[in-house]
Tab-separated table of C-alpha atoms in Angstrom:
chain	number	residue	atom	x	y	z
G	70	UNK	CA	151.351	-254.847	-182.577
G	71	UNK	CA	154.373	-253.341	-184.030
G	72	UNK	CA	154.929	-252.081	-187.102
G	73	UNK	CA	158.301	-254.543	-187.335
G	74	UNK	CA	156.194	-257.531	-185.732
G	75	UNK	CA	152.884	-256.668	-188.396
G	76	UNK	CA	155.688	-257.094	-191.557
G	77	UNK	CA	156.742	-260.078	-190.205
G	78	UNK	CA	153.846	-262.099	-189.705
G	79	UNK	CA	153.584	-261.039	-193.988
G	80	UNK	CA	156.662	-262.694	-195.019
G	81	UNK	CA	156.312	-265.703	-197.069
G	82	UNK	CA	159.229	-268.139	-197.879
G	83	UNK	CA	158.664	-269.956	-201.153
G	84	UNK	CA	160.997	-273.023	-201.079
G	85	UNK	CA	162.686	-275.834	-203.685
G	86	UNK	CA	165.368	-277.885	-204.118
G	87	UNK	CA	167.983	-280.009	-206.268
G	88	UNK	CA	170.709	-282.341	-206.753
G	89	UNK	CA	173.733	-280.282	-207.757
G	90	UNK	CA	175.833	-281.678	-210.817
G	91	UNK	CA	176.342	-286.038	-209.814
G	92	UNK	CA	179.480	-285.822	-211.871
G	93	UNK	CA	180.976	-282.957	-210.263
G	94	UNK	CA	179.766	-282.580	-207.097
G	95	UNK	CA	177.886	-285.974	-205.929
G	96	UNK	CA	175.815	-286.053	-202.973
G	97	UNK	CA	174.878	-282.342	-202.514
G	98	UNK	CA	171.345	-281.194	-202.343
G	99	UNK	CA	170.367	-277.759	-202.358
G	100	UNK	CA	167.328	-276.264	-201.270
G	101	UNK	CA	167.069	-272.280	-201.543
G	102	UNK	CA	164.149	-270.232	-200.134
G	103	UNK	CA	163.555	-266.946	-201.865
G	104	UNK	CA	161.575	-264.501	-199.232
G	105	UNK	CA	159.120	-261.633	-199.768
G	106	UNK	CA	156.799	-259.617	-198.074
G	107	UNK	CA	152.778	-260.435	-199.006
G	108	UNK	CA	152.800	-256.982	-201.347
G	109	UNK	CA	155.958	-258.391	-203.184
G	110	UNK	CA	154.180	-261.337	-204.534
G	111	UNK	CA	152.189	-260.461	-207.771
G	112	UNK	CA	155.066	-258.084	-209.221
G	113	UNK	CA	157.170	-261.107	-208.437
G	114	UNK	CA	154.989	-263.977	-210.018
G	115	UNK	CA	153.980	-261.758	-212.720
G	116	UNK	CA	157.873	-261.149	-213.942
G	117	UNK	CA	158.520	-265.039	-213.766
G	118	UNK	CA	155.674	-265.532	-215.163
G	119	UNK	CA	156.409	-263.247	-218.147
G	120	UNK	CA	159.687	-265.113	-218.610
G	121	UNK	CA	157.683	-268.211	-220.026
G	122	UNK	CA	158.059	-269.163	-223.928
G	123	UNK	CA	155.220	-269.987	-226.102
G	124	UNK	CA	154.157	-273.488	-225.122
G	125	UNK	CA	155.919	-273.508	-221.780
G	126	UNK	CA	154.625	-274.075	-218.670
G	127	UNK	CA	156.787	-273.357	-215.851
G	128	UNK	CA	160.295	-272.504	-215.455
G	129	UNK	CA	163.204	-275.128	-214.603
G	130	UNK	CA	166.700	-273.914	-214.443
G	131	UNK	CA	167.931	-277.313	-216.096
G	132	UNK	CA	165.619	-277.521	-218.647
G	133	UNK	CA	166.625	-273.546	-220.037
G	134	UNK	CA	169.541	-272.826	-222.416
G	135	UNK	CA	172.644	-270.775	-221.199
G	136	UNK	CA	171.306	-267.671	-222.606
G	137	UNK	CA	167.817	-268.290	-221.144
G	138	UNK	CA	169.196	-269.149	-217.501
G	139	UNK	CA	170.936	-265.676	-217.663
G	140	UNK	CA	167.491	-264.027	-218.676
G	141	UNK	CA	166.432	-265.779	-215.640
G	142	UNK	CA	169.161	-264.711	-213.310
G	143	UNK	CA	168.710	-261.201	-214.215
G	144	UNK	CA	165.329	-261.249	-213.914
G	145	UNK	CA	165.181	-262.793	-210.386
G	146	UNK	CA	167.848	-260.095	-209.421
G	147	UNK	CA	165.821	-257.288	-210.838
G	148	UNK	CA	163.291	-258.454	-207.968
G	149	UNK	CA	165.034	-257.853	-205.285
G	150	UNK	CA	164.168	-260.011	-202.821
G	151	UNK	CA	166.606	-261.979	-200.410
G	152	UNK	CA	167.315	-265.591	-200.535
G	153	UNK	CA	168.305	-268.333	-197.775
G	154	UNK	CA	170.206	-271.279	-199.413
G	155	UNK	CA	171.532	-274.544	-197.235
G	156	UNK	CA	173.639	-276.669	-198.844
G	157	UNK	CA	173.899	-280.431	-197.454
G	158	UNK	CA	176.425	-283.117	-198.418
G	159	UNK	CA	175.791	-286.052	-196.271
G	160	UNK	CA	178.591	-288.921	-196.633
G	161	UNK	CA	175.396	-291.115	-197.642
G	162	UNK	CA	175.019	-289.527	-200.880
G	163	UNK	CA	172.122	-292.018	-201.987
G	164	UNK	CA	169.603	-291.342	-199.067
G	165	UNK	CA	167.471	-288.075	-200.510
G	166	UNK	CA	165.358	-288.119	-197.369
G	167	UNK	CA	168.139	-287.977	-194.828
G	168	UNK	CA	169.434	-284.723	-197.201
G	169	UNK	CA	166.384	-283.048	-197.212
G	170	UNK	CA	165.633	-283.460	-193.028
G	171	UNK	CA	169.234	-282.313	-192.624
G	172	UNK	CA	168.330	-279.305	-195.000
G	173	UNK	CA	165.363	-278.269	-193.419
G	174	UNK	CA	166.764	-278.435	-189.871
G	175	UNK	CA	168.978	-275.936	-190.532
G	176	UNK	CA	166.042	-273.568	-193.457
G	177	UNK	CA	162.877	-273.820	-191.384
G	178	UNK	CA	164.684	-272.278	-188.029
G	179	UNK	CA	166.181	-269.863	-189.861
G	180	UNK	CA	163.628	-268.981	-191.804
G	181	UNK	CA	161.735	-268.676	-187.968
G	182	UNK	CA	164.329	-266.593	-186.789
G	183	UNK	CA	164.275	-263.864	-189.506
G	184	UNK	CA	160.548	-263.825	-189.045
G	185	UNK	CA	158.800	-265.764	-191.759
G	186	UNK	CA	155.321	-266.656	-190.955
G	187	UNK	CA	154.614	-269.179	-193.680
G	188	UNK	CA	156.555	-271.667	-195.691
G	189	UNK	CA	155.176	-272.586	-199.161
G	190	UNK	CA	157.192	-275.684	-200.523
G	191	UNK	CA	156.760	-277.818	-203.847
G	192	UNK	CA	154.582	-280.632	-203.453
G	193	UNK	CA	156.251	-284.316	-204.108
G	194	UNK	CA	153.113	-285.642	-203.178
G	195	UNK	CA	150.956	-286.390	-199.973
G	196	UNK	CA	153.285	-288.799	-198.327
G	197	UNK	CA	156.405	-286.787	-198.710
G	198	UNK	CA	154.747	-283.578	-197.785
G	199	UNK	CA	153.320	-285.218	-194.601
G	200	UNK	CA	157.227	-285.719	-193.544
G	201	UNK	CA	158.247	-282.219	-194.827
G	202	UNK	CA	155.193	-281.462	-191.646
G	203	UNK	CA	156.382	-284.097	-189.331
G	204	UNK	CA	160.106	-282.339	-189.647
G	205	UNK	CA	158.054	-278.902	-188.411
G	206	UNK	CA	156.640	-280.715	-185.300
G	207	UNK	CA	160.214	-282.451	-184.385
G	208	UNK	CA	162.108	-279.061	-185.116
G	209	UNK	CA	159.161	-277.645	-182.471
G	210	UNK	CA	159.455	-280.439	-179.871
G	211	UNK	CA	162.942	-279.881	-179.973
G	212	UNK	CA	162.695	-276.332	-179.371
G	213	UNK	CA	164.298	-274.856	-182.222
G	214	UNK	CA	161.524	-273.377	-183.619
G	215	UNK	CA	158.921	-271.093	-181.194
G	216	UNK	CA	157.431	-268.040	-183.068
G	217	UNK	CA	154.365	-268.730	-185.657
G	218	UNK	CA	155.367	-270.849	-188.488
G	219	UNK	CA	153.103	-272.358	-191.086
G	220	UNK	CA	153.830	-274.806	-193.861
G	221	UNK	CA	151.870	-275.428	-196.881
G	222	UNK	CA	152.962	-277.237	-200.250
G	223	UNK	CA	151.953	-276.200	-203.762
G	224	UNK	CA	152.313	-277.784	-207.560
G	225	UNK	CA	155.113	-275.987	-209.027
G	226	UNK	CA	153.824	-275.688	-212.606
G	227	UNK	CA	150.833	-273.459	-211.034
G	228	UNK	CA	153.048	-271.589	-208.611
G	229	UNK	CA	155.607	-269.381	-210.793
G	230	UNK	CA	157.183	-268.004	-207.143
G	231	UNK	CA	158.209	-271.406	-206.761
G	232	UNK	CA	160.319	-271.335	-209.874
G	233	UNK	CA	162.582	-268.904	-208.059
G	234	UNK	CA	163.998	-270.811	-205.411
G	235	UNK	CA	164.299	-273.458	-208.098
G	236	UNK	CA	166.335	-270.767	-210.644
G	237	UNK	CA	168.383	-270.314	-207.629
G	238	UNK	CA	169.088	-273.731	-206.667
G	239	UNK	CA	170.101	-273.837	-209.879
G	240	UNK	CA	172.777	-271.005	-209.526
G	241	UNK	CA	174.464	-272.411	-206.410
G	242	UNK	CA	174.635	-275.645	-208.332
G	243	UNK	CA	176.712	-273.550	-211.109
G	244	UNK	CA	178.500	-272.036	-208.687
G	245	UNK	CA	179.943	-275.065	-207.124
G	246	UNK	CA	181.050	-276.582	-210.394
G	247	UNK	CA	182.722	-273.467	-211.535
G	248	UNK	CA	180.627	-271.142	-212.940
G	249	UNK	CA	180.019	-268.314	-210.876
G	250	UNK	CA	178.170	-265.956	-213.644
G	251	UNK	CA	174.712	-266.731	-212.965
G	252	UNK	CA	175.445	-266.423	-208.753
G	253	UNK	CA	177.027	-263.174	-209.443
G	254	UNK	CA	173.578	-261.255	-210.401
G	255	UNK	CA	171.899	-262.647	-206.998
G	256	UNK	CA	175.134	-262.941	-204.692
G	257	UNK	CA	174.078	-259.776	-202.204
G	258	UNK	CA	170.937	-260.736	-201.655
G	259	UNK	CA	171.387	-264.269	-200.451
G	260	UNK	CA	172.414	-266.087	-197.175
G	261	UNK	CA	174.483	-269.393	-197.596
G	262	UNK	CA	174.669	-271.991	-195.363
G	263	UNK	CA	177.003	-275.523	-195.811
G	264	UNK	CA	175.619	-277.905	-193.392
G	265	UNK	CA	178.679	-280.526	-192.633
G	266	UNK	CA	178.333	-284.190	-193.533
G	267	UNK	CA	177.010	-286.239	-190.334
């Protein structure tokens, strides 16, 4: 095995989405992936986790203060690592499920294609992560995904890597209402995709 193909098979995408503003810009849901290599983790977890306040117990962008979500921006940028982000804004604004299929048709491929060997979304529960698993098998009967890909869901509150794809979920949100500033800190480092309304 290759040096290239051995780093691969050690990426991990941690994944999580959101609404963006319903007043501003209805019907869009976001779902960002921030990636990182098996020896990235800890340092990663361990500055999120360091970001909590007394009596907090996870991170979540909407729930933070201006001046904390630019803590958080910074923080996440400090990192380093590189983000995917699809945006989807179905004409059906109301039907989250349709979103979040669309969304992952266009993530989980790419996510394959730049060589991530498991997925680690937040869990909504058993039923809705048994369709988030369904969508893997389609997207493989369909042929759009081949190489090794593995998907496994976690509680966010016990995961703090999962508050980073949330932090920058949060950030695209911003960004499409106007307010680029908390974008700016990660823009380099992440990949944007717009999936057209179907």
């Amino acid at each position: 095995m290759s040096a290239d193909e051995e780093n691969a098979m050690n990426l991990v995408a941690w994944v999580d989405e959101s609404g963006s503003d319903h007043a501003v810009d209805p019907g869009t849901y976001i779902m960002a992936a921030a990636i990182t290599d098996e020896s990235q983790i800890e340092s990663v977890r361990s500055a999120m986790s360091g970001l909590l306040l007394r009596g907090q117990v996870k991170l979540h962008w909407r729930d933070e203060r201006a001046s904390r979500q630019l803590t958080i921006a910074k923080a996440i940028a400090r990192v380093g690592i590189e983000h995917v982000v699809v945006v989807t804004t179905p004409h059906d604004s109301g039907r989250s499920e349709r979103q979040r299929r669309l969304t992952l048709e266009v993530l989980l491929p790419e996510l394959a294609r730049l060589g991530v060997a498991r997925v680690v979304l937040e869990s909504r529960g058993r039923a809705d992560d048994y369709r988030d698993r369904k969508m893997l098998d389609h997207l493989r009967q369909r042929r759009l995904i081949e190489l090794p890909l593995h998907i496994d869901h976690l509680v966010g509150r016990h995961e703090p890597m999962l508050w980073v794809p949330d932090a920058v979920c949060g950030m695209v949100s911003n960004l499409r209402t106007g307010n680029s500033t908390y974008y700016d800190f990660v823009r380099s480092r992440v990949t944007l995709h717009q999936v057209a309304p179907k």
